[in-house]
Short mmCIF file of C-alpha atoms in Angstrom, two decimals:
data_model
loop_
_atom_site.label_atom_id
_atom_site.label_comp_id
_atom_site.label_asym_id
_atom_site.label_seq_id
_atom_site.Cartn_x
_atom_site.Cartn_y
_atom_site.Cartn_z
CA UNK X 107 11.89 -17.13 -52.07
CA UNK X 108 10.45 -15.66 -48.97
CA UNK X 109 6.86 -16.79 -47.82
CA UNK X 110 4.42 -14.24 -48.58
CA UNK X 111 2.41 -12.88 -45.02
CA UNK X 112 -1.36 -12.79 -45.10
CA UNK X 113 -3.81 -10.97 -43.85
CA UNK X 114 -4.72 -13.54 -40.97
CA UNK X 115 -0.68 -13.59 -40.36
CA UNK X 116 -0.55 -10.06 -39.78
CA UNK X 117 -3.71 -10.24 -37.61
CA UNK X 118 -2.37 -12.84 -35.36
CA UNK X 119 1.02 -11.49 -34.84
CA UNK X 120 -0.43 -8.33 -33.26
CA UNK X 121 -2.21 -10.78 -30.63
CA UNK X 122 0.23 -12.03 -27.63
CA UNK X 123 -0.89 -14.56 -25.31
CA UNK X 124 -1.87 -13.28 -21.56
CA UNK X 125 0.75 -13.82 -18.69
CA UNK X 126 -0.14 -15.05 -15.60
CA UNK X 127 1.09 -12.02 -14.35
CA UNK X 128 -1.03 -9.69 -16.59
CA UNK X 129 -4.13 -11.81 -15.54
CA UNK X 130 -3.81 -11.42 -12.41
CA UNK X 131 -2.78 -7.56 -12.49
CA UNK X 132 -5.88 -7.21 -14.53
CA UNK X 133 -8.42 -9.30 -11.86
CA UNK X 134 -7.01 -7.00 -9.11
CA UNK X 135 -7.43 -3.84 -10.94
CA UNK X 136 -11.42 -4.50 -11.56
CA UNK X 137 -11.90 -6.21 -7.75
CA UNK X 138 -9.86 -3.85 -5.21
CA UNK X 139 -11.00 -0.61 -4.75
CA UNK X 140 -7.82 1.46 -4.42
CA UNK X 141 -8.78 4.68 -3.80
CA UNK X 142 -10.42 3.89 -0.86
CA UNK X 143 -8.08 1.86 0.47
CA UNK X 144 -4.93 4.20 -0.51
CA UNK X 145 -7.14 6.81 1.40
CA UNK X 146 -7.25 4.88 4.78
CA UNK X 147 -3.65 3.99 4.39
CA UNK X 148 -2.34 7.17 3.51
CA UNK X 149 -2.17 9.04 7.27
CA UNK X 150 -0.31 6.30 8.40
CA UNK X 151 2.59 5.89 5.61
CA UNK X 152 5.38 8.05 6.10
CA UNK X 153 6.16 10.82 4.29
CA UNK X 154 9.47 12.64 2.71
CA UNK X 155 11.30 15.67 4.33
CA UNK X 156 13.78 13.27 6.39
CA UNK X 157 17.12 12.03 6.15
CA UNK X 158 17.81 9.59 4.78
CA UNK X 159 16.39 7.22 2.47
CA UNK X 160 13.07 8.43 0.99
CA UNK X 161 9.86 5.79 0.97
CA UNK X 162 8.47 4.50 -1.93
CA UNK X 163 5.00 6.11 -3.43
CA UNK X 164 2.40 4.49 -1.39
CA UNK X 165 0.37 3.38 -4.25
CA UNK X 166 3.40 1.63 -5.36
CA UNK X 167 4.08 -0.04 -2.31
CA UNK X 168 0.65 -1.31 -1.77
CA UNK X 169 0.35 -2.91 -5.36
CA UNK X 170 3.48 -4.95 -4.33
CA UNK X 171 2.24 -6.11 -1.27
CA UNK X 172 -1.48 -6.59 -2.68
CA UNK X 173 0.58 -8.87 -5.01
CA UNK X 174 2.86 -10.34 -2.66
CA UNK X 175 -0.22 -11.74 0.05
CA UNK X 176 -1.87 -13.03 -3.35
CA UNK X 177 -2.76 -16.56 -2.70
CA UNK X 178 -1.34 -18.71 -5.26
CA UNK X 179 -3.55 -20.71 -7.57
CA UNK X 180 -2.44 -23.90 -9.17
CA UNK X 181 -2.62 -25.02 -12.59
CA UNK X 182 -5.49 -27.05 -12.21
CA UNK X 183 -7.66 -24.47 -10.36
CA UNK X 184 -7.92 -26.37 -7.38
CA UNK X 185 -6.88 -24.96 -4.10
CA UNK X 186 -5.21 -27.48 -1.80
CA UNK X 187 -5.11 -27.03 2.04
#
């Protein structure tokens, strides 16, 4: 006999837990202000129309090095020096 799902089951199985990852994506989206950093940036990254392989969106690029220079926090939410 198979076990009957309930409302709370289906409610819960829609929820996931939070990654680290996701948390963190989600604490740099509301704290850096990327258009105005993009916009200082963007004169000095270079552009397509050479040989060659072609750069990476800029946007792109920053996000991975925004997340790259990301200090890393331990578990217990102390930072050690």
């Amino acid at each position: 006999m198979s076990h009957q799902t309930s409302f709370a089951d289906l409610d819960y199985s829609y929820k996931k837990r939070r990654t680290r990852r996701e948390v963190l994506l989600s604490e740099m989206e509301g704290i850096i202000p990327w258009q105005v950093l993009l916009s200082q940036i963007e004169p000095h990254y270079p552009t397509t129309g050479r040989r060659g392989r072609q750069p990476m969106a800029l946007e792109t690029m920053f996000r991975i090095y925004c997340k790259l220079v990301q200090p890393v926090r331990p578990a217990n939410g102390r930072c050690s020096v």
